Amino acid sequence: MRLAGEAGAAVKATPWRIEFGEAPAERVRAAAAAMIGAAAGDIARAGSISHAMANAARNLPVAAGSRVIHLAGEHSSNVLVWEGAAATTGATVEAVARDTQASWTEAVLGALARPGAAPLAVVALSPLHWTDGALVDIDRIAPAVRAAGAALVIDATQAVGAMPVEVARWRPDFLAFPTYKWLLGSYNLAFLYAAPHRQSGTPVEPNGYNTPDGTPAQGARRYDMGERNNLVALPMAEAAFALTAQWGTARVVAGLGLPVPDPAGRAGHILGLRLPGGMPEGLTERLAAAGVHAANRRGVLRLGPHVYNDEADVARFAAALRIALAARRPFALTAIATR
């Protein structure tokens, strides 16, 4: 992917030789569609998840007195647009919380069925929580959303490329994912799936690609971003899609024998550690100094292993974490195991 991006950047040095054609963009669109079991015509090019979600929010009704549901602590890309839409129309936004011993799935299903609650307009979810990898069972939730007459919008940033995602099974109204995460592509490139009955809307960014000759493009292409023929992002995405499709999602999943929630309730490619007593100040910096990189996500130490990590990396992480926590040892780190 790096070499593909570098080659694309090099082309810019001789701009008079650039031949803008639709073939690369359409190949990438088709590859993105294949990742989620969609048709190429169901996919729009976006600049980011927030850009994709802005298109979704613009084209879903959020009536006064209705409510929008999302997960508590969810990433801002699938929250802020709904807060803005609700503020404009007089709807409410509900952040569904969960007990630490309960699942997100049960929490969401409970919120959907809560007696006396305002009618549902939109349910904005992810297949797993971005902070710790806790799973959200869309298979169970999607039918309940449809039964309530609401729209289902999915941010699949943490899923596509690392776990199976099938729009035919979930039937979302909109689903978005970027290339920079588990697809190992570049920033500033994302894709928006629009269900067939959501493909006649209005884009947030009218341009010559999605409105050629003043006429809206057919299918999800009407939501395409401007400047979509990116000389760096497209070659990187094409290489990334080819490689991740060859790997398959099973190779991305990793398991560690650490004191974490039941593996049956979390995704295999993200490990979130909730340390007793909270996140020690400077922990991620101490780990980074030892060459181990993890993220503090709302008080959760989040690890995202990928195919380039091996058992030696797992051992290095365990050793670095032991040292970093040496001053405060609220728990004993268990033996490391991989699956």
mmCIF file of C-alpha atoms in Angstrom:
data_model
loop_
_atom_site.group_PDB
_atom_site.id
_atom_site.type_symbol
_atom_site.label_atom_id
_atom_site.label_comp_id
_atom_site.label_asym_id
_atom_site.label_seq_id
_atom_site.Cartn_x
_atom_site.Cartn_y
_atom_site.Cartn_z
ATOM 1 C CA MET A 1 0.000 0.000 0.000
ATOM 2 C CA ARG A 2 2.828 2.376 0.794
ATOM 3 C CA LEU A 3 4.464 1.763 -2.576
ATOM 4 C CA ALA A 4 1.160 2.296 -4.363
ATOM 5 C CA GLY A 5 0.684 5.603 -2.550
ATOM 6 C CA GLU A 6 4.227 6.723 -3.294
ATOM 7 C CA ALA A 7 3.775 5.922 -6.978
ATOM 8 C CA GLY A 8 0.571 7.952 -7.013
ATOM 9 C CA ALA A 9 2.275 10.897 -5.340
ATOM 10 C CA ALA A 10 5.098 10.711 -7.887
ATOM 11 C CA VAL A 11 2.614 11.145 -10.732
ATOM 12 C CA LYS A 12 1.770 14.567 -9.340
ATOM 13 C CA ALA A 13 5.339 15.689 -10.098
ATOM 14 C CA THR A 14 4.475 15.610 -13.812
ATOM 15 C CA PRO A 15 0.858 16.765 -13.801
ATOM 16 C CA TRP A 16 0.753 17.238 -17.565
ATOM 17 C CA ARG A 17 0.954 13.461 -17.895
ATOM 18 C CA ILE A 18 -1.993 12.751 -15.634
ATOM 19 C CA GLU A 19 -4.847 11.039 -17.411
ATOM 20 C CA PHE A 20 -7.994 11.305 -15.340
ATOM 21 C CA GLY A 21 -10.229 8.388 -16.126
ATOM 22 C CA GLU A 22 -13.041 6.702 -14.276
ATOM 23 C CA ALA A 23 -11.542 3.202 -14.428
ATOM 24 C CA PRO A 24 -9.487 3.388 -11.173
ATOM 25 C CA ALA A 25 -12.340 4.975 -9.212
ATOM 26 C CA GLU A 26 -14.813 2.409 -10.491
ATOM 27 C CA ARG A 27 -12.499 -0.510 -9.740
ATOM 28 C CA VAL A 28 -12.142 0.707 -6.179
ATOM 29 C CA ARG A 29 -15.888 1.248 -5.891
ATOM 30 C CA ALA A 30 -16.515 -2.332 -7.015
ATOM 31 C CA ALA A 31 -13.890 -3.652 -4.588
ATOM 32 C CA ALA A 32 -15.460 -1.708 -1.720
ATOM 33 C CA ALA A 33 -18.865 -3.108 -2.627
ATOM 34 C CA ALA A 34 -17.482 -6.651 -2.623
ATOM 35 C CA MET A 35 -16.193 -6.176 0.938
ATOM 36 C CA ILE A 36 -19.765 -5.847 2.215
ATOM 37 C CA GLY A 37 -21.681 -7.934 -0.310
ATOM 38 C CA ALA A 38 -23.160 -4.955 -2.154
ATOM 39 C CA ALA A 39 -23.395 -3.903 -5.786
ATOM 40 C CA ALA A 40 -21.074 -1.201 -7.105
ATOM 41 C CA GLY A 41 -24.054 1.041 -7.820
ATOM 42 C CA ASP A 42 -24.955 0.974 -4.126
ATOM 43 C CA ILE A 43 -21.646 2.572 -3.113
ATOM 44 C CA ALA A 44 -20.720 6.263 -2.911
ATOM 45 C CA ARG A 45 -17.242 7.671 -2.427
ATOM 46 C CA ALA A 46 -16.838 9.840 0.680
ATOM 47 C CA GLY A 47 -14.005 11.783 2.239
ATOM 48 C CA SER A 48 -14.546 10.449 5.766
ATOM 49 C CA ILE A 49 -17.092 8.697 7.948
ATOM 50 C CA SER A 50 -18.469 12.031 9.134
ATOM 51 C CA HIS A 51 -18.909 13.099 5.484
ATOM 52 C CA ALA A 52 -20.689 9.843 4.707
ATOM 53 C CA MET A 53 -22.925 10.186 7.765
ATOM 54 C CA ALA A 54 -23.763 13.754 6.826
ATOM 55 C CA ASN A 55 -25.256 12.371 3.606
ATOM 56 C CA ALA A 56 -27.198 9.796 5.606
ATOM 57 C CA ALA A 57 -28.518 12.395 8.047
ATOM 58 C CA ARG A 58 -29.565 14.739 5.261
ATOM 59 C CA ASN A 59 -31.675 12.046 3.654
ATOM 60 C CA LEU A 60 -33.363 10.409 6.636
ATOM 61 C CA PRO A 61 -36.429 11.959 8.276
ATOM 62 C CA VAL A 62 -35.940 12.914 11.920
ATOM 63 C CA ALA A 63 -39.311 14.344 12.866
ATOM 64 C CA ALA A 64 -40.080 16.565 15.807
ATOM 65 C CA GLY A 65 -40.814 14.483 18.884
ATOM 66 C CA SER A 66 -39.009 11.429 17.558
ATOM 67 C CA ARG A 67 -35.732 10.052 18.865
ATOM 68 C CA VAL A 68 -32.375 8.933 17.543
ATOM 69 C CA ILE A 69 -30.462 6.187 19.367
ATOM 70 C CA HIS A 70 -26.719 5.613 19.486
ATOM 71 C CA LEU A 71 -24.322 3.850 21.840
ATOM 72 C CA ALA A 72 -23.003 5.746 24.846
ATOM 73 C CA GLY A 73 -19.384 6.702 24.295
ATOM 74 C CA GLU A 74 -19.699 6.160 20.559
ATOM 75 C CA HIS A 75 -17.262 7.828 18.172
ATOM 76 C CA SER A 76 -18.223 11.363 17.199
ATOM 77 C CA SER A 77 -18.497 10.526 13.479
ATOM 78 C CA ASN A 78 -21.802 8.751 14.081
ATOM 79 C CA VAL A 79 -23.063 11.057 16.816
ATOM 80 C CA LEU A 80 -22.594 14.717 15.958
ATOM 81 C CA VAL A 81 -24.584 14.611 12.712
ATOM 82 C CA TRP A 82 -27.567 13.149 14.552
ATOM 83 C CA GLU A 83 -27.336 15.703 17.329
ATOM 84 C CA GLY A 84 -27.399 18.410 14.669
ATOM 85 C CA ALA A 85 -30.349 16.852 12.838
ATOM 86 C CA ALA A 86 -32.319 16.438 16.057
ATOM 87 C CA ALA A 87 -31.622 20.007 17.177
ATOM 88 C CA THR A 88 -32.915 21.306 13.851
ATOM 89 C CA THR A 89 -36.226 19.463 13.951
ATOM 90 C CA GLY A 90 -36.931 19.163 17.673
ATOM 91 C CA ALA A 91 -36.146 15.472 18.023
ATOM 92 C CA THR A 92 -34.127 13.965 20.863
ATOM 93 C CA VAL A 93 -30.912 11.945 20.852
ATOM 94 C CA GLU A 94 -30.549 9.061 23.292
ATOM 95 C CA ALA A 95 -27.171 7.609 24.192
ATOM 96 C CA VAL A 96 -27.860 4.033 25.248
ATOM 97 C CA ALA A 97 -25.719 3.049 28.225
ATOM 98 C CA ARG A 98 -25.080 -0.453 29.483
ATOM 99 C CA ASP A 99 -24.211 -2.077 32.744
ATOM 100 C CA THR A 100 -20.628 -3.318 32.718
ATOM 101 C CA GLN A 101 -21.915 -6.877 33.130
ATOM 102 C CA ALA A 102 -24.509 -6.585 30.355
ATOM 103 C CA SER A 103 -24.130 -6.565 26.592
ATOM 104 C CA TRP A 104 -24.635 -3.646 24.235
ATOM 105 C CA THR A 105 -27.103 -5.805 22.362
ATOM 106 C CA GLU A 106 -29.432 -6.188 25.335
ATOM 107 C CA ALA A 107 -29.072 -2.507 26.186
ATOM 108 C CA VAL A 108 -30.080 -1.440 22.683
ATOM 109 C CA LEU A 109 -32.974 -3.904 22.469
ATOM 110 C CA GLY A 110 -34.211 -2.637 25.825
ATOM 111 C CA ALA A 111 -34.061 0.972 24.610
ATOM 112 C CA LEU A 112 -35.952 0.096 21.426
ATOM 113 C CA ALA A 113 -38.785 -1.537 23.349
ATOM 114 C CA ARG A 114 -38.962 0.858 26.310
ATOM 115 C CA PRO A 115 -42.616 1.611 27.107
ATOM 116 C CA GLY A 116 -43.657 5.233 26.722
ATOM 117 C CA ALA A 117 -40.532 6.262 24.800
ATOM 118 C CA ALA A 118 -40.750 8.633 21.856
ATOM 119 C CA PRO A 119 -41.106 6.992 18.438
ATOM 120 C CA LEU A 120 -37.881 5.913 16.802
ATOM 121 C CA ALA A 121 -36.503 7.748 13.787
ATOM 122 C CA VAL A 122 -32.926 6.487 13.461
ATOM 123 C CA VAL A 123 -30.810 3.864 15.196
ATOM 124 C CA ALA A 124 -27.110 4.640 14.608
ATOM 125 C CA LEU A 125 -24.848 1.772 15.618
ATOM 126 C CA SER A 126 -21.529 0.018 15.080
ATOM 127 C CA PRO A 127 -21.016 -3.767 14.945
ATOM 128 C CA LEU A 128 -18.663 -3.364 17.914
ATOM 129 C CA HIS A 129 -17.849 -0.562 20.302
ATOM 130 C CA TRP A 130 -14.808 1.353 19.158
ATOM 131 C CA THR A 131 -13.275 1.677 22.629
ATOM 132 C CA ASP A 132 -12.964 -1.981 23.650
ATOM 133 C CA GLY A 133 -14.288 -4.214 20.861
ATOM 134 C CA ALA A 134 -17.458 -5.245 22.727
ATOM 135 C CA LEU A 135 -19.787 -6.748 20.120
ATOM 136 C CA VAL A 136 -23.153 -5.354 19.084
ATOM 137 C CA ASP A 137 -25.311 -8.089 17.561
ATOM 138 C CA ILE A 138 -26.753 -6.355 14.507
ATOM 139 C CA ASP A 139 -28.384 -9.639 13.452
ATOM 140 C CA ARG A 140 -30.690 -9.370 16.473
ATOM 141 C CA ILE A 141 -31.089 -5.618 16.500
ATOM 142 C CA ALA A 142 -31.807 -4.949 12.814
ATOM 143 C CA PRO A 143 -35.200 -6.742 12.727
ATOM 144 C CA ALA A 144 -36.309 -4.851 15.833
ATOM 145 C CA VAL A 145 -35.321 -1.542 14.234
ATOM 146 C CA ARG A 146 -37.317 -2.351 11.101
ATOM 147 C CA ALA A 147 -40.299 -3.477 13.183
ATOM 148 C CA ALA A 148 -40.257 -0.075 14.889
ATOM 149 C CA GLY A 149 -40.326 1.677 11.512
ATOM 150 C CA ALA A 150 -36.943 3.319 12.079
ATOM 151 C CA ALA A 151 -33.891 3.673 9.863
ATOM 152 C CA LEU A 152 -30.725 1.721 10.627
ATOM 153 C CA VAL A 153 -27.380 3.467 10.062
ATOM 154 C CA ILE A 154 -24.122 1.572 10.655
ATOM 155 C CA ASP A 155 -20.610 2.888 11.163
ATOM 156 C CA ALA A 156 -18.532 -0.143 10.179
ATOM 157 C CA THR A 157 -15.139 1.526 10.657
ATOM 158 C CA GLN A 158 -13.946 -1.092 13.138
ATOM 159 C CA ALA A 159 -15.452 -4.028 11.258
ATOM 160 C CA VAL A 160 -14.851 -4.022 7.498
ATOM 161 C CA GLY A 161 -11.660 -5.883 6.726
ATOM 162 C CA ALA A 162 -11.528 -7.542 10.128
ATOM 163 C CA MET A 163 -14.881 -9.299 10.469
ATOM 164 C CA PRO A 164 -17.687 -10.314 8.098
ATOM 165 C CA VAL A 165 -20.021 -7.482 7.109
ATOM 166 C CA GLU A 166 -23.007 -8.285 4.892
ATOM 167 C CA VAL A 167 -25.537 -5.614 4.007
ATOM 168 C CA ALA A 168 -27.927 -8.238 2.609
ATOM 169 C CA ARG A 169 -28.202 -9.736 6.087
ATOM 170 C CA TRP A 170 -28.445 -6.507 8.080
ATOM 171 C CA ARG A 171 -30.358 -4.451 5.499
ATOM 172 C CA PRO A 172 -29.213 -1.055 6.768
ATOM 173 C CA ASP A 173 -30.451 2.149 5.224
ATOM 174 C CA PHE A 174 -26.885 3.452 5.178
ATOM 175 C CA LEU A 175 -23.545 1.888 6.129
ATOM 176 C CA ALA A 176 -20.148 3.572 5.978
ATOM 177 C CA PHE A 177 -16.528 2.490 6.341
ATOM 178 C CA PRO A 178 -13.116 4.075 5.660
ATOM 179 C CA THR A 179 -9.950 2.569 4.238
ATOM 180 C CA TYR A 180 -7.491 3.898 6.832
ATOM 181 C CA LYS A 181 -8.372 1.429 9.580
ATOM 182 C CA TRP A 182 -8.468 -2.340 9.078
ATOM 183 C CA LEU A 183 -8.124 -2.039 5.306
ATOM 184 C CA LEU A 184 -4.672 -0.445 5.719
ATOM 185 C CA GLY A 185 -5.393 2.310 3.197
ATOM 186 C CA SER A 186 -5.037 6.072 3.433
ATOM 187 C CA TYR A 187 -6.972 8.730 5.276
ATOM 188 C CA ASN A 188 -9.551 10.891 3.489
ATOM 189 C CA LEU A 189 -11.216 7.994 1.713
ATOM 190 C CA ALA A 190 -14.383 6.270 2.853
ATOM 191 C CA PHE A 191 -17.364 4.551 1.294
ATOM 192 C CA LEU A 192 -21.081 4.917 1.883
ATOM 193 C CA TYR A 193 -23.523 2.127 1.143
ATOM 194 C CA ALA A 194 -27.026 3.400 0.408
ATOM 195 C CA ALA A 195 -29.881 0.912 0.264
ATOM 196 C CA PRO A 196 -31.779 1.002 -3.044
ATOM 197 C CA HIS A 197 -34.704 2.846 -1.489
ATOM 198 C CA ARG A 198 -32.295 5.541 -0.193
ATOM 199 C CA GLN A 199 -30.675 6.313 -3.540
ATOM 200 C CA SER A 200 -32.879 9.201 -4.653
ATOM 201 C CA GLY A 201 -31.771 11.736 -2.055
ATOM 202 C CA THR A 202 -29.815 14.975 -2.081
ATOM 203 C CA PRO A 203 -26.030 15.020 -1.601
ATOM 204 C CA VAL A 204 -24.451 17.319 0.968
ATOM 205 C CA GLU A 205 -21.801 18.191 -1.607
ATOM 206 C CA PRO A 206 -23.211 18.694 -5.134
ATOM 207 C CA ASN A 207 -20.405 18.466 -7.666
ATOM 208 C CA GLY A 208 -19.648 17.561 -11.245
ATOM 209 C CA TYR A 209 -19.314 13.878 -10.417
ATOM 210 C CA ASN A 210 -22.562 13.302 -8.555
ATOM 211 C CA THR A 211 -24.542 15.825 -10.602
ATOM 212 C CA PRO A 212 -23.151 15.608 -14.160
ATOM 213 C CA ASP A 213 -24.696 18.169 -16.527
ATOM 214 C CA GLY A 214 -26.943 19.266 -13.687
ATOM 215 C CA THR A 215 -28.649 15.875 -13.466
ATOM 216 C CA PRO A 216 -28.265 13.701 -10.337
ATOM 217 C CA ALA A 217 -26.220 10.556 -10.935
ATOM 218 C CA GLN A 218 -27.945 7.199 -10.750
ATOM 219 C CA GLY A 219 -27.809 5.044 -7.640
ATOM 220 C CA ALA A 220 -25.568 5.815 -4.693
ATOM 221 C CA ARG A 221 -23.164 7.684 -6.987
ATOM 222 C CA ARG A 222 -25.320 10.754 -6.428
ATOM 223 C CA TYR A 223 -23.684 11.028 -2.983
ATOM 224 C CA ASP A 224 -20.107 10.924 -4.349
ATOM 225 C CA MET A 225 -17.603 13.423 -3.028
ATOM 226 C CA GLY A 226 -15.867 15.973 -5.227
ATOM 227 C CA GLU A 227 -12.250 15.475 -6.332
ATOM 228 C CA ARG A 228 -12.789 11.743 -6.137
ATOM 229 C CA ASN A 229 -9.894 10.815 -8.470
ATOM 230 C CA ASN A 230 -7.292 11.003 -5.701
ATOM 231 C CA LEU A 231 -3.910 9.977 -7.116
ATOM 232 C CA VAL A 232 -2.664 8.661 -3.761
ATOM 233 C CA ALA A 233 -5.741 7.324 -1.968
ATOM 234 C CA LEU A 234 -7.159 5.341 -4.886
ATOM 235 C CA PRO A 235 -4.045 3.265 -5.689
ATOM 236 C CA MET A 236 -3.555 2.577 -1.982
ATOM 237 C CA ALA A 237 -7.168 1.507 -1.610
ATOM 238 C CA GLU A 238 -6.997 -0.752 -4.641
ATOM 239 C CA ALA A 239 -3.892 -2.480 -3.294
ATOM 240 C CA ALA A 240 -5.413 -2.718 0.184
ATOM 241 C CA PHE A 241 -8.670 -4.264 -1.033
ATOM 242 C CA ALA A 242 -6.780 -6.847 -3.074
ATOM 243 C CA LEU A 243 -4.565 -7.800 -0.144
ATOM 244 C CA THR A 244 -7.262 -7.935 2.535
ATOM 245 C CA ALA A 245 -9.541 -9.941 0.252
ATOM 246 C CA GLN A 246 -6.701 -12.415 -0.218
ATOM 247 C CA TRP A 247 -6.111 -12.655 3.539
ATOM 248 C CA GLY A 248 -9.720 -13.004 4.570
ATOM 249 C CA THR A 249 -11.004 -11.651 7.865
ATOM 250 C CA ALA A 250 -10.048 -14.751 9.873
ATOM 251 C CA ARG A 251 -6.337 -13.905 9.711
ATOM 252 C CA VAL A 252 -6.896 -10.506 11.289
ATOM 253 C CA VAL A 253 -8.502 -11.812 14.473
ATOM 254 C CA ALA A 254 -6.234 -12.298 17.467
ATOM 255 C CA GLY A 255 -6.924 -13.438 20.991
ATOM 256 C CA LEU A 256 -4.999 -12.777 24.209
ATOM 257 C CA GLY A 257 -5.275 -14.485 27.582
ATOM 258 C CA LEU A 258 -5.734 -11.257 29.554
ATOM 259 C CA PRO A 259 -8.275 -10.232 32.189
ATOM 260 C CA VAL A 260 -10.827 -8.850 29.740
ATOM 261 C CA PRO A 261 -14.547 -9.404 29.182
ATOM 262 C CA ASP A 262 -15.698 -12.772 27.875
ATOM 263 C CA PRO A 263 -14.230 -13.224 24.352
ATOM 264 C CA ALA A 264 -17.667 -14.376 23.200
ATOM 265 C CA GLY A 265 -18.908 -10.847 23.746
ATOM 266 C CA ARG A 266 -16.188 -8.902 21.940
ATOM 267 C CA ALA A 267 -14.598 -8.759 18.525
ATOM 268 C CA GLY A 268 -11.409 -10.733 18.088
ATOM 269 C CA HIS A 269 -9.414 -7.949 16.456
ATOM 270 C CA ILE A 270 -9.763 -5.323 19.202
ATOM 271 C CA LEU A 271 -8.770 -5.845 22.809
ATOM 272 C CA GLY A 272 -9.931 -3.322 25.407
ATOM 273 C CA LEU A 273 -8.516 -3.444 28.936
ATOM 274 C CA ARG A 274 -10.435 -1.702 31.687
ATOM 275 C CA LEU A 275 -7.765 -1.433 34.368
ATOM 276 C CA PRO A 276 -8.939 -1.597 37.985
ATOM 277 C CA GLY A 277 -8.753 1.876 39.452
ATOM 278 C CA GLY A 278 -8.849 3.507 36.028
ATOM 279 C CA MET A 279 -6.225 4.370 33.445
ATOM 280 C CA PRO A 280 -2.892 5.253 35.101
ATOM 281 C CA GLU A 281 -1.627 8.645 34.056
ATOM 282 C CA GLY A 282 1.056 8.415 31.385
ATOM 283 C CA LEU A 283 0.518 4.688 30.752
ATOM 284 C CA THR A 284 0.305 4.913 26.961
ATOM 285 C CA GLU A 285 3.364 7.173 26.898
ATOM 286 C CA ARG A 286 5.374 4.663 28.971
ATOM 287 C CA LEU A 287 4.303 1.863 26.669
ATOM 288 C CA ALA A 288 5.242 3.895 23.592
ATOM 289 C CA ALA A 289 8.689 4.548 25.046
ATOM 290 C CA ALA A 290 9.105 0.768 25.174
ATOM 291 C CA GLY A 291 8.053 0.452 21.542
ATOM 292 C CA VAL A 292 4.526 -0.752 22.336
ATOM 293 C CA HIS A 293 1.704 1.370 20.957
ATOM 294 C CA ALA A 294 -1.796 1.310 22.406
ATOM 295 C CA ALA A 295 -4.527 3.930 22.701
ATOM 296 C CA ASN A 296 -6.483 5.436 25.570
ATOM 297 C CA ARG A 297 -10.092 5.327 24.410
ATOM 298 C CA ARG A 298 -12.360 6.828 27.048
ATOM 299 C CA GLY A 299 -10.413 5.207 29.876
ATOM 300 C CA VAL A 300 -9.968 1.880 28.086
ATOM 301 C CA LEU A 301 -6.532 0.671 26.979
ATOM 302 C CA ARG A 302 -7.281 -0.371 23.412
ATOM 303 C CA LEU A 303 -5.069 -2.677 21.357
ATOM 304 C CA GLY A 304 -5.610 -3.300 17.663
ATOM 305 C CA PRO A 305 -3.420 -6.206 16.500
ATOM 306 C CA HIS A 306 -3.249 -6.872 12.786
ATOM 307 C CA VAL A 307 -1.645 -9.455 10.514
ATOM 308 C CA TYR A 308 1.766 -7.813 10.853
ATOM 309 C CA ASN A 309 1.853 -8.630 14.586
ATOM 310 C CA ASP A 310 3.210 -11.978 15.752
ATOM 311 C CA GLU A 311 3.673 -13.860 19.022
ATOM 312 C CA ALA A 312 6.895 -11.980 19.726
ATOM 313 C CA ASP A 313 4.879 -8.734 19.666
ATOM 314 C CA VAL A 314 2.361 -10.229 22.094
ATOM 315 C CA ALA A 315 5.158 -11.149 24.487
ATOM 316 C CA ARG A 316 6.699 -7.671 24.169
ATOM 317 C CA PHE A 317 3.358 -6.102 24.993
ATOM 318 C CA ALA A 318 2.882 -8.247 28.082
ATOM 319 C CA ALA A 319 6.382 -7.456 29.328
ATOM 320 C CA ALA A 320 6.015 -3.727 28.662
ATOM 321 C CA LEU A 321 2.643 -3.605 30.386
ATOM 322 C CA ARG A 322 4.003 -5.365 33.462
ATOM 323 C CA ILE A 323 6.814 -2.822 33.724
ATOM 324 C CA ALA A 324 4.517 0.145 33.077
ATOM 325 C CA LEU A 325 2.181 -1.012 35.849
ATOM 326 C CA ALA A 326 4.940 -1.999 38.255
ATOM 327 C CA ALA A 327 4.260 0.990 40.509
ATOM 328 C CA ARG A 328 0.623 -0.017 40.935
ATOM 329 C CA ARG A 329 -0.277 -3.677 40.627
ATOM 330 C CA PRO A 330 -4.054 -3.957 41.108
ATOM 331 C CA PHE A 331 -4.161 -7.249 39.271
ATOM 332 C CA ALA A 332 -1.900 -10.024 38.046
ATOM 333 C CA LEU A 333 -1.404 -10.268 34.321
ATOM 334 C CA THR A 334 -2.307 -13.757 33.176
ATOM 335 C CA ALA A 335 -0.351 -15.927 30.809
ATOM 336 C CA ILE A 336 -0.331 -14.954 27.150
ATOM 337 C CA ALA A 337 -1.998 -17.202 24.605
ATOM 338 C CA THR A 338 -2.953 -16.752 20.980
ATOM 339 C CA ARG A 339 -5.591 -18.385 18.906
#
